[in-house]
JSON list of C-alpha atoms in Angstrom, two decimals:
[
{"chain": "A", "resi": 1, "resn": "UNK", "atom": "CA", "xyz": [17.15, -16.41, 18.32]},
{"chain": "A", "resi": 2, "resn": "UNK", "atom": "CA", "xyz": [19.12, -18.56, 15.74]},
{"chain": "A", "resi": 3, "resn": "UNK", "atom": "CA", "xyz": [15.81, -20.57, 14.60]},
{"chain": "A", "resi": 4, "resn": "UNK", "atom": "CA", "xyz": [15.44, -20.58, 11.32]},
{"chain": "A", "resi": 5, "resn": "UNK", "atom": "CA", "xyz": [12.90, -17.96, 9.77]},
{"chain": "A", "resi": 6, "resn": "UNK", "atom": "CA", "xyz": [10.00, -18.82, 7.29]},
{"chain": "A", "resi": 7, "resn": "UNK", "atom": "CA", "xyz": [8.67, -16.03, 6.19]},
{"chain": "A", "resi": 8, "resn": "UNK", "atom": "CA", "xyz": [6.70, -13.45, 8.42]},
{"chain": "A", "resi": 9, "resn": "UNK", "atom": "CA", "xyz": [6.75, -14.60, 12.06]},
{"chain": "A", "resi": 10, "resn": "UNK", "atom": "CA", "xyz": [3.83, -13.18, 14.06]},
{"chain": "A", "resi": 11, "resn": "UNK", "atom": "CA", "xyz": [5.29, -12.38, 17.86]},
{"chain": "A", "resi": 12, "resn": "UNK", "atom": "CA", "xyz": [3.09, -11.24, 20.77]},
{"chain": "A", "resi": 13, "resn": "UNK", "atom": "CA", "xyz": [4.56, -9.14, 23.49]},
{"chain": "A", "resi": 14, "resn": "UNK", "atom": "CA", "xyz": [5.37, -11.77, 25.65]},
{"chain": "A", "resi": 15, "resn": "UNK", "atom": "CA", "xyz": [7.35, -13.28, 22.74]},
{"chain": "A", "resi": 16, "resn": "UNK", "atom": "CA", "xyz": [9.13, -10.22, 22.57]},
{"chain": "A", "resi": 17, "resn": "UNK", "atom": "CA", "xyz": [10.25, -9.77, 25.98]},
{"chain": "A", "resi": 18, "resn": "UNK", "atom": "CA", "xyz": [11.19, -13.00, 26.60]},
{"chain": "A", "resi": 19, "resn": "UNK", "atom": "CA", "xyz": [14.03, -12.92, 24.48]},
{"chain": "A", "resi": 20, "resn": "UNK", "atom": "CA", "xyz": [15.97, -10.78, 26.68]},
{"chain": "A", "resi": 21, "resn": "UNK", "atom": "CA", "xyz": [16.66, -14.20, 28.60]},
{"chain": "A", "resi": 22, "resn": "UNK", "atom": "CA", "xyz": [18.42, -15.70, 25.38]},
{"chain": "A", "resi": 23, "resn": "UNK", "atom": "CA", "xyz": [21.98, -16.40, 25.34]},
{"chain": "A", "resi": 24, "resn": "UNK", "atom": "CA", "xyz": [22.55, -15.08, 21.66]},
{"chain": "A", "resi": 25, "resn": "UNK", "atom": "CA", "xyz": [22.99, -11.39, 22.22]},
{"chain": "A", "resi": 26, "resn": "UNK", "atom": "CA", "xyz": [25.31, -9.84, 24.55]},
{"chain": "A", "resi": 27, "resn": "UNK", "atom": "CA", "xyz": [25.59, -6.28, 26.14]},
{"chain": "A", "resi": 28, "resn": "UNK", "atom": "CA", "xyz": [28.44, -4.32, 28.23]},
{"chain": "A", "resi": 29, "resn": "UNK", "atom": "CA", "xyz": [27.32, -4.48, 32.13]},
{"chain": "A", "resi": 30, "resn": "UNK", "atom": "CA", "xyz": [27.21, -0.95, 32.07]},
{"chain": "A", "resi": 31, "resn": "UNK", "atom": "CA", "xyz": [24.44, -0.18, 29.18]},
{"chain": "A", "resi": 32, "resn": "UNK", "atom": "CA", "xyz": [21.77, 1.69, 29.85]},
{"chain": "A", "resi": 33, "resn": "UNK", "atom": "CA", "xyz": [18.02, 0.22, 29.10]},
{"chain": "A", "resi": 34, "resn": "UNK", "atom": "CA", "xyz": [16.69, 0.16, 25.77]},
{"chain": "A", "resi": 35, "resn": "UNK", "atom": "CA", "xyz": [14.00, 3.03, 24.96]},
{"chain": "A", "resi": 36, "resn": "UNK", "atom": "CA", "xyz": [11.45, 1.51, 22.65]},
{"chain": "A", "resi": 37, "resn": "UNK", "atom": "CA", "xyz": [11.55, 2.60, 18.89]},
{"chain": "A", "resi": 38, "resn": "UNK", "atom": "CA", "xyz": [14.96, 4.39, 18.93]},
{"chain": "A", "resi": 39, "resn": "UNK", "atom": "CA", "xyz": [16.70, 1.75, 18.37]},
{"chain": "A", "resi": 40, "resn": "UNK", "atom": "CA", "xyz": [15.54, 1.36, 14.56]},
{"chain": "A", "resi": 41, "resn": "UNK", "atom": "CA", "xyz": [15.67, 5.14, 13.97]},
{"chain": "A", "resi": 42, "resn": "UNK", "atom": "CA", "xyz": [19.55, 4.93, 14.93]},
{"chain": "A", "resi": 43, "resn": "UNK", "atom": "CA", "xyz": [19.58, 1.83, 12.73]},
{"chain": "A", "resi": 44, "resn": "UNK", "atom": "CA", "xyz": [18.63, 3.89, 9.27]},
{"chain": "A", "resi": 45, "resn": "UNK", "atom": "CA", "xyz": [20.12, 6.02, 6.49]},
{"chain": "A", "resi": 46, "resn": "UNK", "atom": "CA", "xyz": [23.50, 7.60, 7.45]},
{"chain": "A", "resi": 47, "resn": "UNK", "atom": "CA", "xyz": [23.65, 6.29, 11.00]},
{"chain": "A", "resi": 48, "resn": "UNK", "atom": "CA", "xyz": [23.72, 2.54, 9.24]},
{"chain": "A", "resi": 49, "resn": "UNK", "atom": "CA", "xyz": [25.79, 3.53, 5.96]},
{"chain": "A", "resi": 50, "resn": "UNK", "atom": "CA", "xyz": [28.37, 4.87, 8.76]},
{"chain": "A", "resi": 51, "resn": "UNK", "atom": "CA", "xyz": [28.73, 1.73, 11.46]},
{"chain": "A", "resi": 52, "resn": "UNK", "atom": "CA", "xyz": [28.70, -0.50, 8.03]},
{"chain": "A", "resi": 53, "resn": "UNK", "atom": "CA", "xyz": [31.48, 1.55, 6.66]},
{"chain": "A", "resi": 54, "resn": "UNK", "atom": "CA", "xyz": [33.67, 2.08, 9.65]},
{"chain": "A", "resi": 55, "resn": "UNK", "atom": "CA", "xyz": [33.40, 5.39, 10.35]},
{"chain": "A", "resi": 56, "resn": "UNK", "atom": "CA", "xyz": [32.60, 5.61, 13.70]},
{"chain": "A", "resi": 57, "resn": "UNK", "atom": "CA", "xyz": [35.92, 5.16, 16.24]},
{"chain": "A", "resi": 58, "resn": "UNK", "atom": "CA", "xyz": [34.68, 1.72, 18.15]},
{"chain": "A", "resi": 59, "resn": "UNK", "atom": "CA", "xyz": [34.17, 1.54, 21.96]},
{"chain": "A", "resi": 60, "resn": "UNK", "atom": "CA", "xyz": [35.75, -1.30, 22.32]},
{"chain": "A", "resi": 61, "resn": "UNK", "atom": "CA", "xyz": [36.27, -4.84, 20.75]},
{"chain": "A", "resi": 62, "resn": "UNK", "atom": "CA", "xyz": [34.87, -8.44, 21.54]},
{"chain": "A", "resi": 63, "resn": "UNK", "atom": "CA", "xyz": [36.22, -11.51, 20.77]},
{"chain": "A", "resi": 64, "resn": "UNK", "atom": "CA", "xyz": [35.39, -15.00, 20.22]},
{"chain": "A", "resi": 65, "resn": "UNK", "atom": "CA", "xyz": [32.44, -14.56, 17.70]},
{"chain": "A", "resi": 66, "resn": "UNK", "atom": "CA", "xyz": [32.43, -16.99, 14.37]},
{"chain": "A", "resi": 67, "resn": "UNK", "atom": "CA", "xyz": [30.30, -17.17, 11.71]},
{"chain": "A", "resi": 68, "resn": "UNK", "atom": "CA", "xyz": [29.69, -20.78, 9.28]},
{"chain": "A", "resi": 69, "resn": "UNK", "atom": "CA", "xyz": [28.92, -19.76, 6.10]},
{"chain": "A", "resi": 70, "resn": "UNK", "atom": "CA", "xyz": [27.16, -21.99, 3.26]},
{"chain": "A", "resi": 71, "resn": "UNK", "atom": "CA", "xyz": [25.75, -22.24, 0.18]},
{"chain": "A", "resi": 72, "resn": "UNK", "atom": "CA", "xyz": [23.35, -24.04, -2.10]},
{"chain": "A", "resi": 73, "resn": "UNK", "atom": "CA", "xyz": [21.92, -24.38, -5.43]},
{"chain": "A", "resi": 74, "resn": "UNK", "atom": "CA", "xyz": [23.37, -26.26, -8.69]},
{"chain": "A", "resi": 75, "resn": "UNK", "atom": "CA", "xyz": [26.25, -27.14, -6.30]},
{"chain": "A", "resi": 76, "resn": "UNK", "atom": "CA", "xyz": [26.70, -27.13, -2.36]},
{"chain": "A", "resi": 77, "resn": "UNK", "atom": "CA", "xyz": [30.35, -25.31, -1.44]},
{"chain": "A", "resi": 78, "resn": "UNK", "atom": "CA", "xyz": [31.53, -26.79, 1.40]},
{"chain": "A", "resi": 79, "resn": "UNK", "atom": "CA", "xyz": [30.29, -24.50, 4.52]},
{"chain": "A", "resi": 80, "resn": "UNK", "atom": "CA", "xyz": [33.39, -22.89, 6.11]},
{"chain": "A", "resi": 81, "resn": "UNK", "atom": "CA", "xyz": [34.01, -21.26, 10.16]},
{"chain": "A", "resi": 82, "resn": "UNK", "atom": "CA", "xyz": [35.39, -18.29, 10.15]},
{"chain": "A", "resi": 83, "resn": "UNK", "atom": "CA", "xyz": [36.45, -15.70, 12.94]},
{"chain": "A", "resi": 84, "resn": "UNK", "atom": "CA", "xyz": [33.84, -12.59, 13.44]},
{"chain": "A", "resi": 85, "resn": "UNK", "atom": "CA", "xyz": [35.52, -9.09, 14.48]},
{"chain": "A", "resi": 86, "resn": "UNK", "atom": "CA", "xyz": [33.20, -7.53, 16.68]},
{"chain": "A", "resi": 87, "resn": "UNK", "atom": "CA", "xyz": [33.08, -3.74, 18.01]},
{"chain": "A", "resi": 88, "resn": "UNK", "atom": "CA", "xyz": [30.68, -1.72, 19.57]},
{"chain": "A", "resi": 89, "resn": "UNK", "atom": "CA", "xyz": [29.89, 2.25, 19.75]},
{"chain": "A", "resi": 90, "resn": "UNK", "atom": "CA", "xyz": [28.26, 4.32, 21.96]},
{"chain": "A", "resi": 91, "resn": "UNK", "atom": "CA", "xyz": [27.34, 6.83, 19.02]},
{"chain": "A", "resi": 92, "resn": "UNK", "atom": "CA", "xyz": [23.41, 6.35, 19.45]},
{"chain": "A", "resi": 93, "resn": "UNK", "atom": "CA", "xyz": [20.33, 8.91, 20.37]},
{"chain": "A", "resi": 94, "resn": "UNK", "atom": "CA", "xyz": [19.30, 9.39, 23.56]},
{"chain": "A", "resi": 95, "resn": "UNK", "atom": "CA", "xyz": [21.34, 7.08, 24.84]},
{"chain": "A", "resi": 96, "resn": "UNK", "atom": "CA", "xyz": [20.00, 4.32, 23.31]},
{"chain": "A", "resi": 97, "resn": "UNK", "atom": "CA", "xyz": [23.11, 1.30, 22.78]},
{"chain": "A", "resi": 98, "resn": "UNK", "atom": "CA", "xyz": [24.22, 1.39, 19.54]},
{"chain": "A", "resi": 99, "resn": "UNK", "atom": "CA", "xyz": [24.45, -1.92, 17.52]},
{"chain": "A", "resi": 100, "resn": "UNK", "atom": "CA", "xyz": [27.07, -4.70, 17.70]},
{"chain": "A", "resi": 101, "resn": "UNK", "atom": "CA", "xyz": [28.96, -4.62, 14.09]},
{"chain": "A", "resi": 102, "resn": "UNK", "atom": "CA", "xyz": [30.29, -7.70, 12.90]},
{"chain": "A", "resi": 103, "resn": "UNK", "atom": "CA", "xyz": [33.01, -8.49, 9.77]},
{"chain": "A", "resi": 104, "resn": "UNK", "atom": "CA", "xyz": [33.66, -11.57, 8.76]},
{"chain": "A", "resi": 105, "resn": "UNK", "atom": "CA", "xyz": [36.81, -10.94, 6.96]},
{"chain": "A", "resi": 106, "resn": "UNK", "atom": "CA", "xyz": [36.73, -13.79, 3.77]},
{"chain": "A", "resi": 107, "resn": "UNK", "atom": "CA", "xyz": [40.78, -12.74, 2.79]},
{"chain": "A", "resi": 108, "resn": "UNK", "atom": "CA", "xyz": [42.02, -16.25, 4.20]},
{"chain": "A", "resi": 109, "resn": "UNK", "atom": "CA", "xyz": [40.05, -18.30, 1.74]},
{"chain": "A", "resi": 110, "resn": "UNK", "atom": "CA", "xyz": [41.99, -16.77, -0.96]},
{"chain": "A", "resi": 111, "resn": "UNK", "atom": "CA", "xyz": [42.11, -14.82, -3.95]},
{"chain": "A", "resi": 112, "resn": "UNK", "atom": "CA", "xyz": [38.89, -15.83, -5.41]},
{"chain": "A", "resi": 113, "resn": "UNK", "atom": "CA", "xyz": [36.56, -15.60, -1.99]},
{"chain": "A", "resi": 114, "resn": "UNK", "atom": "CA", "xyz": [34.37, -17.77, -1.30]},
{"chain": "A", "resi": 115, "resn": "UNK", "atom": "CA", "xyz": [32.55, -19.62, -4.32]},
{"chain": "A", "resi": 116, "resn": "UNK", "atom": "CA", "xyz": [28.81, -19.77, -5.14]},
{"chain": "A", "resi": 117, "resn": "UNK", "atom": "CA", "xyz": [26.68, -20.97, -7.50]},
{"chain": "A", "resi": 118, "resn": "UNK", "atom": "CA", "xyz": [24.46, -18.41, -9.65]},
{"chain": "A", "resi": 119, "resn": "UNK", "atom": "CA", "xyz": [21.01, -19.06, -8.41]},
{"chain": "A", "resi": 120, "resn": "UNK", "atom": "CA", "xyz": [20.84, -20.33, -4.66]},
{"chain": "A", "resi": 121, "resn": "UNK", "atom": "CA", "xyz": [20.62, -19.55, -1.05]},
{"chain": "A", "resi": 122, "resn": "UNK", "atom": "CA", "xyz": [23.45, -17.90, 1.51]},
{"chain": "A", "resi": 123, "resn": "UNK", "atom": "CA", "xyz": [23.01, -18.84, 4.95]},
{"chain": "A", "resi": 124, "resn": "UNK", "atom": "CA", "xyz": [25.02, -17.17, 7.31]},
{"chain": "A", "resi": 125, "resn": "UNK", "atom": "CA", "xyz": [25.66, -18.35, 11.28]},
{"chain": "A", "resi": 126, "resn": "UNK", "atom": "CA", "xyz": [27.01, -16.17, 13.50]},
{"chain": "A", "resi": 127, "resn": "UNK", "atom": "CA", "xyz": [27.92, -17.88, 17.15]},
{"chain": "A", "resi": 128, "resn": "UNK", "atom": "CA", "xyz": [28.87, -15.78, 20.29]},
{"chain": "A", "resi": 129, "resn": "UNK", "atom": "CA", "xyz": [31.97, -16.41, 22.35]},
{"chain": "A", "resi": 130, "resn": "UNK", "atom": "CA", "xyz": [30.00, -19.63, 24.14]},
{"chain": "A", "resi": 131, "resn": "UNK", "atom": "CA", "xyz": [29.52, -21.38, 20.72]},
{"chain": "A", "resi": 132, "resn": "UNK", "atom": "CA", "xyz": [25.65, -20.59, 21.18]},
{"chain": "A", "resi": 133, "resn": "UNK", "atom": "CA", "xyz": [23.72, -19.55, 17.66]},
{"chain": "A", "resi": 134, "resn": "UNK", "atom": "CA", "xyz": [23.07, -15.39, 18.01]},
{"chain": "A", "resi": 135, "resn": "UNK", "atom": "CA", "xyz": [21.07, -15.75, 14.64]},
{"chain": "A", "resi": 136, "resn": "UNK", "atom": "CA", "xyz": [21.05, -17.92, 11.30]},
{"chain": "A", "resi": 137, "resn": "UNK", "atom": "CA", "xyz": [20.57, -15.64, 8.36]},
{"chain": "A", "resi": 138, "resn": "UNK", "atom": "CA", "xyz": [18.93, -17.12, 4.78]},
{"chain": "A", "resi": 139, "resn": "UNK", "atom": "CA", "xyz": [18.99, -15.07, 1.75]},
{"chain": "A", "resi": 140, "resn": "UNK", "atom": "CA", "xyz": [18.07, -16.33, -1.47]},
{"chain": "A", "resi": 141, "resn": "UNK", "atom": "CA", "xyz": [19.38, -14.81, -4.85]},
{"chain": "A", "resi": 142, "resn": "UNK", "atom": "CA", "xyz": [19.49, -14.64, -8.20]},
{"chain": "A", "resi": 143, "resn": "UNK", "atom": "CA", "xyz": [22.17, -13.62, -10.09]},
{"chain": "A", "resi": 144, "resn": "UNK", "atom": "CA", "xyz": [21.93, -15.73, -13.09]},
{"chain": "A", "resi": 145, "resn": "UNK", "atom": "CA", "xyz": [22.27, -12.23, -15.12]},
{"chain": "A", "resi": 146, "resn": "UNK", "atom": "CA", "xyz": [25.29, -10.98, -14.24]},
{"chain": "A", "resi": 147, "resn": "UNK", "atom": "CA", "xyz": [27.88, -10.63, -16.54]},
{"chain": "A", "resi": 148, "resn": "UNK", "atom": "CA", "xyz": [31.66, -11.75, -16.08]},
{"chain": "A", "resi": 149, "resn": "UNK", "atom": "CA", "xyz": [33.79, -9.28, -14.25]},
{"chain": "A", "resi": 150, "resn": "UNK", "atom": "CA", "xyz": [31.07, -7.76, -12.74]},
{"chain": "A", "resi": 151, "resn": "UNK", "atom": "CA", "xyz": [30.30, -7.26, -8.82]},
{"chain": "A", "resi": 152, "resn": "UNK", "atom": "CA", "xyz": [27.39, -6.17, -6.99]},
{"chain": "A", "resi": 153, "resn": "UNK", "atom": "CA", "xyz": [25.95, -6.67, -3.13]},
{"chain": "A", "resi": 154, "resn": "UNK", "atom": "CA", "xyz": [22.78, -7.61, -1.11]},
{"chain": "A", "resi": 155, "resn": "UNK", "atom": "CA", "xyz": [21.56, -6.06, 2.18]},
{"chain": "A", "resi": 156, "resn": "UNK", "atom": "CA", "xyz": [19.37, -8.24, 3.93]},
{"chain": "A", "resi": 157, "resn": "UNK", "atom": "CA", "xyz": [17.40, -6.59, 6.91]},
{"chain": "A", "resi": 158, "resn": "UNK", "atom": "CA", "xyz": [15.49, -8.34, 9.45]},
{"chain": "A", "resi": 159, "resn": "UNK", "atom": "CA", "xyz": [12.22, -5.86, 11.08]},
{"chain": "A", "resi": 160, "resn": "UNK", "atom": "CA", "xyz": [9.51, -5.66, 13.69]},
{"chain": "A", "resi": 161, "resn": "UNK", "atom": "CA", "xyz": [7.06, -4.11, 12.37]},
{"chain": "A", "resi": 162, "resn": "UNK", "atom": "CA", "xyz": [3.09, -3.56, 13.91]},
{"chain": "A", "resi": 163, "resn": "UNK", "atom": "CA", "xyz": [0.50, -6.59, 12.58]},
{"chain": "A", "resi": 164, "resn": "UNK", "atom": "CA", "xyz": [-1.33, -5.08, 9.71]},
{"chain": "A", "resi": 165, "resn": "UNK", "atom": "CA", "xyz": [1.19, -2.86, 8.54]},
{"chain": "A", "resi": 166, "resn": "UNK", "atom": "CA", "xyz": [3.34, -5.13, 6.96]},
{"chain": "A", "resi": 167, "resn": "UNK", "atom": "CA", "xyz": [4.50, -3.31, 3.34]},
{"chain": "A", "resi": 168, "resn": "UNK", "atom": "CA", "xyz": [3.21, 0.09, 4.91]},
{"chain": "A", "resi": 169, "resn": "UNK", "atom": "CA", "xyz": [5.32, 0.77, 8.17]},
{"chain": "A", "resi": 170, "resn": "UNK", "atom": "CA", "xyz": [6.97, 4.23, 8.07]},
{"chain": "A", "resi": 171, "resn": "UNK", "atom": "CA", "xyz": [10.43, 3.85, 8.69]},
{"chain": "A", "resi": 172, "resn": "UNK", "atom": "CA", "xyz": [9.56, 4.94, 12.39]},
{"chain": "A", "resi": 173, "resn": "UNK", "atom": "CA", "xyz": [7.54, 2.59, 12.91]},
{"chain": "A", "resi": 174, "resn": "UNK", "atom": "CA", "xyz": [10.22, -0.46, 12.07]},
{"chain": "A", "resi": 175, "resn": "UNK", "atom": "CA", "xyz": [12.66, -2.03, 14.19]},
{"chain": "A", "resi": 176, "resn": "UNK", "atom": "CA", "xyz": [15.07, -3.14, 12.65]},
{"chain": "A", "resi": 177, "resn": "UNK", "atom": "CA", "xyz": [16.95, -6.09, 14.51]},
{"chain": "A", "resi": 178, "resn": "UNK", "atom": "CA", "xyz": [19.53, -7.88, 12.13]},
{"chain": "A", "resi": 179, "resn": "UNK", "atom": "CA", "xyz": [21.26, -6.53, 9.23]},
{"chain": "A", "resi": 180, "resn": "UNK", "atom": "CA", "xyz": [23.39, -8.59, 6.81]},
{"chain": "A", "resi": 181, "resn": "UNK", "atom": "CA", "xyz": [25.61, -7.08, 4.02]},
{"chain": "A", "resi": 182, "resn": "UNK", "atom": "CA", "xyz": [26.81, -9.50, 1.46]},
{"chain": "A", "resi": 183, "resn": "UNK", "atom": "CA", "xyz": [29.30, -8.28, -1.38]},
{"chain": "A", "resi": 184, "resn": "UNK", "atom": "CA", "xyz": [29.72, -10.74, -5.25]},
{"chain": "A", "resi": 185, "resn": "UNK", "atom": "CA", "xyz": [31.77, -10.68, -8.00]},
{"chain": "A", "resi": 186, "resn": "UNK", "atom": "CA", "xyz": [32.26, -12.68, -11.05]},
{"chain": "A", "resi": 187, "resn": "UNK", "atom": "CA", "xyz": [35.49, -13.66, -12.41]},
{"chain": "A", "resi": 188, "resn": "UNK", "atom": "CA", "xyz": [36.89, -13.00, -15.83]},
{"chain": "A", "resi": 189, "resn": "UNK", "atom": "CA", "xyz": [35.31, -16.70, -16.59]},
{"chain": "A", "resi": 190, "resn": "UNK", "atom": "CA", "xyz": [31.84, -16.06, -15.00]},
{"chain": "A", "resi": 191, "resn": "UNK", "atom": "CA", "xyz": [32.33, -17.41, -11.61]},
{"chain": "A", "resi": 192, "resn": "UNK", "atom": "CA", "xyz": [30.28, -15.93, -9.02]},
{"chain": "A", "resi": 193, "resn": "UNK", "atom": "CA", "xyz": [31.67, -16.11, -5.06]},
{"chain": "A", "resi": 194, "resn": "UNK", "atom": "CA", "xyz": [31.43, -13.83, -2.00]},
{"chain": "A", "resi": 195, "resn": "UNK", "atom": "CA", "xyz": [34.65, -11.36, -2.13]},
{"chain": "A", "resi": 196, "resn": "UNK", "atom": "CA", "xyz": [36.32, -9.24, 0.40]},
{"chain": "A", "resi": 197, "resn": "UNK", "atom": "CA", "xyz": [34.01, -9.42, 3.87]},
{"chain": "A", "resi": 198, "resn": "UNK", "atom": "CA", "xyz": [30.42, -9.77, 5.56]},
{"chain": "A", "resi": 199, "resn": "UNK", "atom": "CA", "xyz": [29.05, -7.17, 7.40]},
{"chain": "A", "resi": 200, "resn": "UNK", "atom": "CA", "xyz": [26.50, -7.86, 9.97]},
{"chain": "A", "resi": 201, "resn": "UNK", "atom": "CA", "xyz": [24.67, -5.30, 12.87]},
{"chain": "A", "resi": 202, "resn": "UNK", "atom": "CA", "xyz": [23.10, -7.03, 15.68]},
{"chain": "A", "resi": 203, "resn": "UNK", "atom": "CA", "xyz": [21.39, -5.68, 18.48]},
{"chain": "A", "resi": 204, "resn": "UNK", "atom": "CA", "xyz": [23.41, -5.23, 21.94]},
{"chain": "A", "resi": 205, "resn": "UNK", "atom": "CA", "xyz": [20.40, -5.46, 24.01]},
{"chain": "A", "resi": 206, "resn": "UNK", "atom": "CA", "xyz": [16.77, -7.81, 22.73]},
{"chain": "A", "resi": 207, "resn": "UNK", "atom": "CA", "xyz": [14.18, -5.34, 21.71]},
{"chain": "A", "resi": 208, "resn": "UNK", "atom": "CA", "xyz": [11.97, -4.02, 24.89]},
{"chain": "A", "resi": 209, "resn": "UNK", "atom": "CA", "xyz": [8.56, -2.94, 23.65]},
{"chain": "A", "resi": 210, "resn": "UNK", "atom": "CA", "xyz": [6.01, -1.15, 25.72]},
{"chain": "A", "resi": 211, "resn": "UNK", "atom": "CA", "xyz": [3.42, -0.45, 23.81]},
{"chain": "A", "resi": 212, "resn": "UNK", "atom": "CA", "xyz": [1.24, -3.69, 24.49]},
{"chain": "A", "resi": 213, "resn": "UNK", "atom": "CA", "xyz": [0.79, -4.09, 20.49]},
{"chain": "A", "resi": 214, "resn": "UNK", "atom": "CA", "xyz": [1.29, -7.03, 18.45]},
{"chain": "A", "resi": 215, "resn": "UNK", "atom": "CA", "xyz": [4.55, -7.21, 16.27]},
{"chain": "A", "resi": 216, "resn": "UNK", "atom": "CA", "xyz": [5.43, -9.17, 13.31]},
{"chain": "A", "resi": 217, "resn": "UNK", "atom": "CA", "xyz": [8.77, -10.31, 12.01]},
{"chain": "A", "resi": 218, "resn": "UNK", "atom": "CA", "xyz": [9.28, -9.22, 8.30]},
{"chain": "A", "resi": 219, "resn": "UNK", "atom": "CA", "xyz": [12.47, -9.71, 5.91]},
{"chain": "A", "resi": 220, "resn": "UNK", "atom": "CA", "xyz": [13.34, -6.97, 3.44]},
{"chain": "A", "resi": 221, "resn": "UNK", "atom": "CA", "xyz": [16.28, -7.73, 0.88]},
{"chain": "A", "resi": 222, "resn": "UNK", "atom": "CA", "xyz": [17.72, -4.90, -1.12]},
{"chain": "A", "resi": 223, "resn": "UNK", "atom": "CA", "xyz": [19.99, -4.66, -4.41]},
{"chain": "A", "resi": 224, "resn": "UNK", "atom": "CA", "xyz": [21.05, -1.61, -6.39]},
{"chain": "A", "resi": 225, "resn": "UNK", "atom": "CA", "xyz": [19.45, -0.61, -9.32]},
{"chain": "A", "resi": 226, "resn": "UNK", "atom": "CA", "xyz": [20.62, 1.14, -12.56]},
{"chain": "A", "resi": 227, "resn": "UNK", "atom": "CA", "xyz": [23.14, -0.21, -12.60]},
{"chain": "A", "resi": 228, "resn": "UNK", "atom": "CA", "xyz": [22.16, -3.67, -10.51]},
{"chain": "A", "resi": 229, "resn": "UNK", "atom": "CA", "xyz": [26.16, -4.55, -11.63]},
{"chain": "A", "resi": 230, "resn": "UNK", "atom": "CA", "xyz": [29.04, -2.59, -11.90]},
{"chain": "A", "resi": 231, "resn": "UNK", "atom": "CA", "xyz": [32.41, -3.19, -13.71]},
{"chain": "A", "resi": 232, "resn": "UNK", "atom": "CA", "xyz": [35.55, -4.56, -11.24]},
{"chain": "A", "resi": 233, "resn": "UNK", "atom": "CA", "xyz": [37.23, -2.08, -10.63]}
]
């Protein structure tokens, strides 16, 4: 699961049923089986905007997650460990598990976050409580626009979606697996760095699919728009 990703990655069945023998994800003894495409209908609109914004009372807690976070582009920030809070919810339909959400809290690198060059790459690595990789997140970006005092954020979503419908999946018909949420701003003097936390939803239980069909693995990565930046606050 924490293989790097190069583009779309076409997985067969078997491929998807045979991660539910890898040591990245983790899941409560007493959850209930996965049904097959609720999981990504839980994982859209409000139901995400809520887990990513707290508003759901957790579960309960795990600990020992970290995540190393880099960068690269005109410069290479040294990559830095930090801890991951982890919660879960049983807030889900039909009593399908609800996601694992994950905040990387960037407050003890100081005042100015964690800084980043203009035009690069983020990767993100978020371990479990053995040290093992759960998944290795890439998202490149381009915010060689922005203006100074300025802040803005990128969602980047990981799906299954069925071969041939890649662009053209219905919402129902995508699974969504990962989910990270990145947040910038730029100083008075232009700087750009990661600011306040990292938000990440991961799945409690690997993806069970019955439907014998062919699935591919597709990365979406989403911005706002008018405005793309907004004033600090």
């Amino acid at each position: 699961m924490g293989r790097r990703l190069k583009g779309v990655r076409r997985l067969k069945l078997s491929s998807l049923r045979s991660l539910r023998k890898g040591p990245g994800l983790l899941s409560p003894p007493s959850a209930s089986p996965v049904p097959t495409p609720t999981v990504s209908r839980t994982l859209l609109g409000n139901f995400e905007e809520s887990l990513l914004r707290g508003r759901f009372a957790p579960s309960g807690h795990i600990e020992g997650f970290t995540a190393e976070i880099g960068a690269s582009g005109s410069y290479c920030p040294q990559h830095v460990t930090l801890p991951v809070t982890v919660t879960f919810f049983d807030v889900s339909e039909q009593n399908a598990p609800a996601p694992f959400l994950g905040v990387v809290d960037l407050n003890p690198l100081g005042r100015k976050g964690y800084s980043v060059p203009k035009v690069g790459t983020i990767q993100v690595t978020l371990f479990n409580p053995n040290q093992t990789v759960v998944k290795m997140f890439l998202v490149t970006f381009d915010f060689s626009d922005m203006p100074a005092a300025h802040m803005t954020f990128l969602r980047h979503r990981l799906f299954l979606v069925p071969v041939g419908e890649e662009g053209n999946a219905s919402p129902t018909r995508r699974l969504l697996c990962y989910l990270l949420h990145l947040r910038f701003r730029s100083s008075r003097s232009g700087r750009l760095s990661l600011h306040g936390d990292i938000r990440l939803l991961f799945s409690r239980r690997s993806l069970e699919l019955d439907t014998g069909l062919p699935y591919e693995l597709q990365a979406m990565t989403e911005a706002p728009h008018n405005p793309r930046y907004s004033p600090l606050p």
